Amino acid sequence: MSDTVNTRSEIVFITDAQDSNPNGNPLGENRPRRDPVTDQAVVTDVRLKRYLRDQLIDDGHGVFVKKTDGTSATRAELALDVLDDVTSEEDLEEVDVEADFLAAATDVRYFGATLSFNADDEGLEAAVAEHFNSGNYTGPVQFSPARSLNATELNDESSMLTSVISTGGDNDVGGYGLDDHRLKYAIFPFHGLVDEHGAEDTGLSEADVRRLDTLCWRALKNQTISRSKVGQEPRLYARVEYAKDGFHAGDLHNGFELESDHSKPDAELRNVTDLTLEVKPFIDRLANAADHIETVHVVGSEYLELSYDGEPVGTAAELPSILEDHGISATEIDVYADYEETLPADD
């Protein structure tokens, strides 16, 4: 594709969770995932990608990995669901299957996919499998699991619910317990990388990367509305767009910590107004690499207070001007004005 992205970007995406279960572990009674040694809560990259995929679907983009109404589907069936113009084996001869698949499967351009087709596929499913050379795509956009900046506690007050239901035509009722484990409060820094070399494999475009600048924010706003997931918010998104091929500073998520003089102790944290985020390591690292940075694309929350070397400097919404003060080019993202520019074109 002619507009395949050719620059590297590094992403820091900070979210928080208040009275919420941001990532339950199904092997542990769906309790929030936590490190048993440090009590840090954990949200996996898989959970984050699921929010992003759900938002892509809501925006009308084609997605390869998606829910299938409780029924299992083969890789070939999922691929054909993306290739909605292909309904017969004859149709396959009229199109470039791999190119059309990547053009339609937005999530594959971001995160890659392994299309391990079933050997016993027959008919159209077997025919479409033959049109994929390898069926494996390495995703140029990768996120790491996020560990909370604070030690967390479970909200024991809401750990058990009683649901009352009708049990028959005589309107008898019965009750049963429901486990409902939530964190009192946690703040998470995700780290992501957009690799320009990997982009060649999936055709990740400049427009796809610009979409990430609004997709992450909107996905946390729109896809965390179920009972256990509500209470999560995006607090800071920064995509560092580098100007030099093959360069990135790395570990930018480690440049944030709770500023102790302006934050409550971990055990007393209940919402975002209880803390201040120290950003000196993050800003200093970017300042040292300023010659390699094209610009930093930023959107932040006005509720998240920031400090530099222990001194309050403003909110996350003011980060662009804070970066400029340190000689780092910054561009403010207007999420709700910009996202419409990367929606699917009307037919």
Coordinates of C-alpha atoms in Angstrom, one line a residue:
M1 CA 0.0 0.0 0.0
S2 CA 1.3 3.4 -0.9
D3 CA 0.7 5.0 2.4
T4 CA 2.2 2.3 4.5
V5 CA 3.6 3.9 7.7
N6 CA 7.4 4.4 7.5
T7 CA 8.1 6.0 10.9
R8 CA 8.3 4.4 14.3
S9 CA 6.1 5.4 17.2
E10 CA 6.1 4.7 20.9
I11 CA 2.9 4.9 23.0
V12 CA 2.2 5.4 26.6
F13 CA -1.5 5.0 27.5
I14 CA -2.5 5.6 31.1
T15 CA -5.8 4.4 32.4
D16 CA -7.3 3.9 35.8
A17 CA -10.0 1.8 37.4
Q18 CA -12.2 2.8 40.4
D19 CA -14.4 0.2 42.0
S20 CA -13.9 -1.9 38.9
N21 CA -12.6 -5.3 37.7
P22 CA -10.5 -4.3 34.7
N23 CA -9.3 -7.8 33.9
G24 CA -10.7 -10.7 35.7
N25 CA -8.9 -14.1 35.8
P26 CA -11.3 -16.9 34.8
L27 CA -8.9 -19.4 36.4
G28 CA -9.2 -17.5 39.7
E29 CA -13.0 -17.0 40.3
N30 CA -12.7 -14.0 37.9
R31 CA -10.9 -12.0 40.6
P32 CA -8.9 -9.0 39.2
R33 CA -5.4 -10.1 38.1
R34 CA -2.8 -9.1 40.7
D35 CA 0.8 -9.8 41.4
P36 CA 0.7 -11.7 44.7
V37 CA 4.1 -10.3 45.8
T38 CA 3.7 -6.6 45.1
D39 CA -0.2 -6.4 45.1
Q40 CA 0.1 -4.5 41.8
A41 CA -3.0 -5.1 39.6
V42 CA -2.4 -6.3 36.1
V43 CA -4.3 -5.7 32.8
T44 CA -3.1 -7.9 29.9
D45 CA -2.5 -6.6 26.4
V46 CA -5.1 -9.1 25.2
R47 CA -7.8 -7.3 27.3
L48 CA -6.8 -3.9 25.9
K49 CA -6.8 -5.3 22.3
R50 CA -10.3 -6.6 22.9
Y51 CA -11.5 -3.1 23.8
L52 CA -9.9 -1.8 20.7
R53 CA -11.4 -4.4 18.5
D54 CA -14.9 -3.8 19.9
Q55 CA -14.5 -0.1 19.2
L56 CA -13.4 -0.8 15.6
I57 CA -16.5 -2.9 15.1
D58 CA -18.7 -0.2 16.6
D59 CA -17.1 2.3 14.2
G60 CA -17.9 0.0 11.2
H61 CA -14.5 -1.4 10.5
G62 CA -13.9 -5.0 9.4
V63 CA -12.4 -7.1 12.1
F64 CA -11.1 -10.7 11.9
V65 CA -11.0 -11.7 15.6
K66 CA -14.5 -11.2 17.0
K67 CA -17.3 -12.8 18.9
T68 CA -19.3 -15.3 17.0
D69 CA -22.6 -15.5 19.0
G70 CA -21.4 -18.3 21.1
T71 CA -20.7 -20.6 18.2
S72 CA -17.2 -21.7 17.2
A73 CA -15.9 -20.7 13.7
T74 CA -12.9 -21.9 11.7
R75 CA -10.2 -19.6 10.6
A76 CA -11.5 -20.0 7.0
E77 CA -15.0 -19.0 8.1
L78 CA -13.8 -16.0 9.9
A79 CA -11.7 -15.0 6.8
L80 CA -14.7 -15.4 4.6
D81 CA -16.7 -13.3 7.0
V82 CA -14.2 -10.4 6.4
L83 CA -14.2 -11.1 2.6
D84 CA -17.9 -10.4 2.3
D85 CA -17.8 -10.1 -1.4
V86 CA -16.6 -13.7 -1.8
T87 CA -19.5 -16.1 -1.7
S88 CA -18.3 -18.8 -4.1
E89 CA -15.1 -20.5 -5.3
E90 CA -15.5 -18.6 -8.6
D91 CA -15.4 -15.3 -6.7
L92 CA -11.9 -16.2 -5.4
E93 CA -10.5 -16.2 -8.9
E94 CA -11.6 -12.6 -9.4
V95 CA -9.8 -11.0 -6.4
D96 CA -6.4 -10.8 -4.7
V97 CA -7.5 -12.7 -1.5
E98 CA -4.6 -11.7 0.7
A99 CA -4.6 -8.0 -0.3
D100 CA -8.4 -7.8 0.0
F101 CA -8.3 -9.6 3.4
L102 CA -5.7 -7.1 4.8
A103 CA -7.6 -4.2 3.4
A104 CA -10.8 -5.3 5.2
A105 CA -9.4 -6.8 8.4
T106 CA -8.4 -3.6 10.3
D107 CA -7.4 -5.5 13.5
V108 CA -5.0 -7.7 11.5
R109 CA -3.2 -4.7 10.1
Y110 CA -2.6 -3.6 13.7
F111 CA -2.1 -6.8 15.7
G112 CA -1.4 -9.5 13.1
A113 CA -3.0 -12.9 13.1
T114 CA -2.2 -16.6 12.7
L115 CA -4.5 -18.2 10.2
S116 CA -3.9 -21.9 11.0
F117 CA -6.6 -23.4 8.7
N118 CA -8.1 -26.7 9.4
A119 CA -6.9 -29.6 7.3
D120 CA -10.5 -31.0 7.0
D121 CA -11.9 -27.8 5.6
E122 CA -14.0 -28.5 2.5
G123 CA -15.6 -26.5 -0.3
L124 CA -15.3 -22.7 -0.2
E125 CA -13.5 -22.9 3.2
A126 CA -10.8 -25.1 1.7
A127 CA -10.5 -23.0 -1.4
V128 CA -10.0 -19.7 0.5
A129 CA -7.3 -21.3 2.6
E130 CA -5.3 -22.2 -0.5
H131 CA -5.2 -18.5 -1.5
F132 CA -3.2 -17.5 1.6
N133 CA 0.5 -18.0 1.0
S134 CA 1.5 -18.3 4.7
G135 CA -1.5 -17.2 6.7
N136 CA 0.7 -15.7 9.3
Y137 CA 1.0 -11.9 9.9
T138 CA 3.2 -10.3 12.5
G139 CA 1.4 -7.3 14.1
P140 CA 3.3 -4.0 13.8
V141 CA 1.4 -2.6 16.8
Q142 CA 2.2 -4.3 20.1
F143 CA 1.2 -3.4 23.7
S144 CA 2.7 -4.8 26.8
P145 CA 0.6 -5.9 29.9
A146 CA 0.2 -3.0 32.3
R147 CA 1.1 -3.2 36.0
S148 CA -0.5 -0.6 38.3
L149 CA 1.6 2.1 39.7
N150 CA 0.1 1.5 43.1
A151 CA -0.3 -1.6 45.3
T152 CA -4.0 -2.4 45.2
E153 CA -6.7 -3.8 47.5
L154 CA -10.0 -5.7 46.7
N155 CA -13.2 -4.0 47.5
D156 CA -14.6 -6.5 50.1
E157 CA -17.8 -4.5 50.4
S158 CA -18.9 -5.5 47.0
S159 CA -17.4 -9.0 46.8
M160 CA -20.7 -10.8 47.0
L161 CA -24.0 -9.9 45.5
T162 CA -27.4 -11.7 45.9
S163 CA -29.5 -11.9 42.7
V164 CA -33.2 -12.5 43.2
I165 CA -35.1 -14.2 40.3
S166 CA -38.5 -15.6 39.6
T167 CA -38.5 -19.4 39.8
G168 CA -41.9 -20.1 38.2
G169 CA -45.4 -19.1 37.3
D170 CA -46.4 -18.7 40.9
N171 CA -43.9 -15.9 41.2
D172 CA -41.8 -17.7 43.8
V173 CA -38.4 -16.1 44.1
G174 CA -35.0 -17.5 44.9
G175 CA -31.6 -16.1 45.5
Y176 CA -28.1 -17.1 44.7
G177 CA -24.7 -15.5 45.3
L178 CA -22.6 -13.9 42.6
D179 CA -18.9 -13.2 43.1
D180 CA -18.2 -9.6 42.3
H181 CA -14.6 -8.8 43.0
R182 CA -13.4 -5.3 42.2
L183 CA -10.3 -3.1 42.8
K184 CA -10.7 -0.1 45.1
Y185 CA -8.4 1.9 42.8
A186 CA -5.6 1.3 40.4
I187 CA -3.8 3.4 37.7
F188 CA -2.1 1.6 34.8
P189 CA 0.6 2.7 32.3
F190 CA 0.4 0.7 29.1
H191 CA 3.4 0.7 26.8
G192 CA 3.0 0.2 23.0
L193 CA 5.2 0.3 19.9
V194 CA 4.4 0.9 16.3
D195 CA 7.1 -0.8 14.2
E196 CA 7.6 0.6 10.7
H197 CA 9.3 -2.6 9.5
G198 CA 6.4 -4.8 10.7
A199 CA 4.0 -2.4 9.0
E200 CA 5.2 -3.7 5.6
D201 CA 3.9 -7.1 6.5
T202 CA 0.3 -6.1 7.1
G203 CA 0.1 -2.8 5.2
L204 CA -0.4 -0.7 8.3
S205 CA -1.1 2.8 7.0
E206 CA -0.5 6.3 8.2
A207 CA -4.3 6.6 8.6
D208 CA -4.3 3.5 10.8
V209 CA -1.8 5.0 13.1
R210 CA -3.7 8.3 13.3
R211 CA -6.8 6.3 14.2
L212 CA -5.0 4.8 17.2
D213 CA -4.7 8.4 18.6
T214 CA -8.4 8.5 19.1
L215 CA -9.3 4.8 19.2
C216 CA -7.5 4.0 22.5
W217 CA -9.3 6.9 24.2
R218 CA -12.7 6.2 22.8
A219 CA -12.4 2.4 23.4
L220 CA -11.9 3.0 27.2
K221 CA -14.8 5.4 27.2
N222 CA -17.2 3.3 25.2
Q223 CA -16.3 -0.4 25.8
T224 CA -16.1 -0.5 29.6
I225 CA -19.8 -0.1 30.3
S226 CA -20.6 -3.6 31.5
R227 CA -21.3 -3.9 35.3
S228 CA -17.8 -5.2 36.3
K229 CA -15.9 -3.0 33.8
V230 CA -17.5 0.4 34.5
G231 CA -15.3 2.8 36.4
Q232 CA -12.4 2.8 34.0
E233 CA -11.2 5.9 32.3
P234 CA -8.4 7.0 30.0
R235 CA -6.2 9.5 31.7
L236 CA -3.2 10.2 29.4
Y237 CA -2.3 9.1 25.8
A238 CA 1.0 10.1 24.3
R239 CA 2.3 8.7 21.0
V240 CA 5.9 9.7 20.4
E241 CA 6.4 9.9 16.6
Y242 CA 10.1 9.5 15.9
A243 CA 11.8 11.1 12.9
K244 CA 14.8 8.7 12.7
D245 CA 14.3 5.3 11.2
G246 CA 14.8 2.4 13.7
F247 CA 15.0 4.6 16.8
H248 CA 12.9 4.6 19.9
A249 CA 13.7 5.6 23.4
G250 CA 12.0 2.6 25.0
D251 CA 10.4 1.9 28.4
L252 CA 8.6 5.2 28.4
H253 CA 5.9 3.7 30.7
N254 CA 8.6 3.4 33.4
G255 CA 8.9 7.2 33.3
F256 CA 5.8 7.7 35.5
E257 CA 5.4 7.2 39.2
L258 CA 3.1 8.5 42.0
E259 CA 4.5 11.7 43.6
S260 CA 4.6 10.9 47.3
D261 CA 4.2 14.4 48.7
H262 CA 1.1 15.1 46.7
S263 CA -0.5 11.6 46.6
K264 CA -2.3 9.7 49.4
P265 CA -0.7 6.4 50.5
D266 CA -1.6 3.4 48.3
A267 CA -4.0 2.1 50.8
E268 CA -6.0 5.3 50.8
L269 CA -6.2 5.9 47.0
R270 CA -9.9 5.8 45.9
N271 CA -10.0 8.0 42.8
V272 CA -7.8 10.0 40.4
T273 CA -8.0 13.2 42.5
D274 CA -6.1 11.4 45.3
L275 CA -2.8 11.4 43.4
T276 CA -0.3 13.3 41.4
L277 CA 1.8 11.7 38.7
E278 CA 5.5 12.5 38.6
V279 CA 6.6 12.9 35.0
K280 CA 10.2 14.1 35.3
P281 CA 11.8 10.8 34.1
F282 CA 9.4 10.7 31.1
I283 CA 10.0 14.3 30.1
D284 CA 13.8 14.1 30.6
R285 CA 14.1 11.0 28.5
L286 CA 12.2 12.6 25.7
A287 CA 14.2 15.8 26.0
N288 CA 17.4 13.8 25.6
A289 CA 16.0 12.3 22.4
A290 CA 14.3 15.5 21.1
D291 CA 16.5 15.5 18.0
H292 CA 15.0 12.2 17.0
I293 CA 11.4 13.1 17.7
E294 CA 9.0 14.5 15.0
T295 CA 6.3 15.3 17.5
V296 CA 4.4 13.9 20.5
H297 CA 0.7 13.4 19.9
V298 CA -1.1 13.9 23.3
V299 CA -4.5 13.9 24.9
G300 CA -4.9 14.0 28.6
S301 CA -7.5 14.3 31.4
E302 CA -8.0 17.5 33.3
Y303 CA -8.5 15.5 36.4
L304 CA -5.0 13.9 36.5
E305 CA -2.5 16.2 38.2
L306 CA 1.2 16.1 37.1
S307 CA 4.4 17.2 38.8
Y308 CA 7.9 17.7 37.5
D309 CA 10.7 17.1 40.1
G310 CA 8.1 17.2 42.9
E311 CA 6.6 20.6 41.8
P312 CA 3.0 20.7 40.4
V313 CA 3.0 21.7 36.8
G314 CA -0.6 21.3 35.7
T315 CA -2.9 18.5 34.5
A316 CA -2.5 15.8 31.9
A317 CA -4.6 18.0 29.6
E318 CA -1.8 20.5 29.7
L319 CA 1.0 18.1 28.9
P320 CA 1.5 19.5 25.3
S321 CA 2.5 22.9 26.7
I322 CA 4.6 21.2 29.4
L323 CA 6.5 19.2 26.7
E324 CA 7.0 22.4 24.6
D325 CA 8.5 24.1 27.7
H326 CA 11.2 21.4 27.7
G327 CA 12.0 21.7 24.0
I328 CA 9.9 18.8 22.9
S329 CA 7.5 19.2 19.9
A330 CA 4.0 18.3 20.9
T331 CA 0.6 18.1 19.1
E332 CA -2.7 18.1 20.9
I333 CA -5.2 15.5 19.8
D334 CA -8.8 16.5 19.6
V335 CA -10.4 13.1 20.0
Y336 CA -14.0 13.8 19.0
A337 CA -13.1 16.1 16.1
D338 CA -10.3 13.8 14.7
Y339 CA -11.8 10.4 15.0
E340 CA -14.3 11.0 12.2
E341 CA -11.5 11.5 9.7
T342 CA -10.5 7.8 10.0
L343 CA -14.0 6.2 9.9
P344 CA -14.7 3.9 7.0
A345 CA -15.8 5.7 3.9
D346 CA -19.4 5.6 3.0
D347 CA -20.2 3.2 0.1

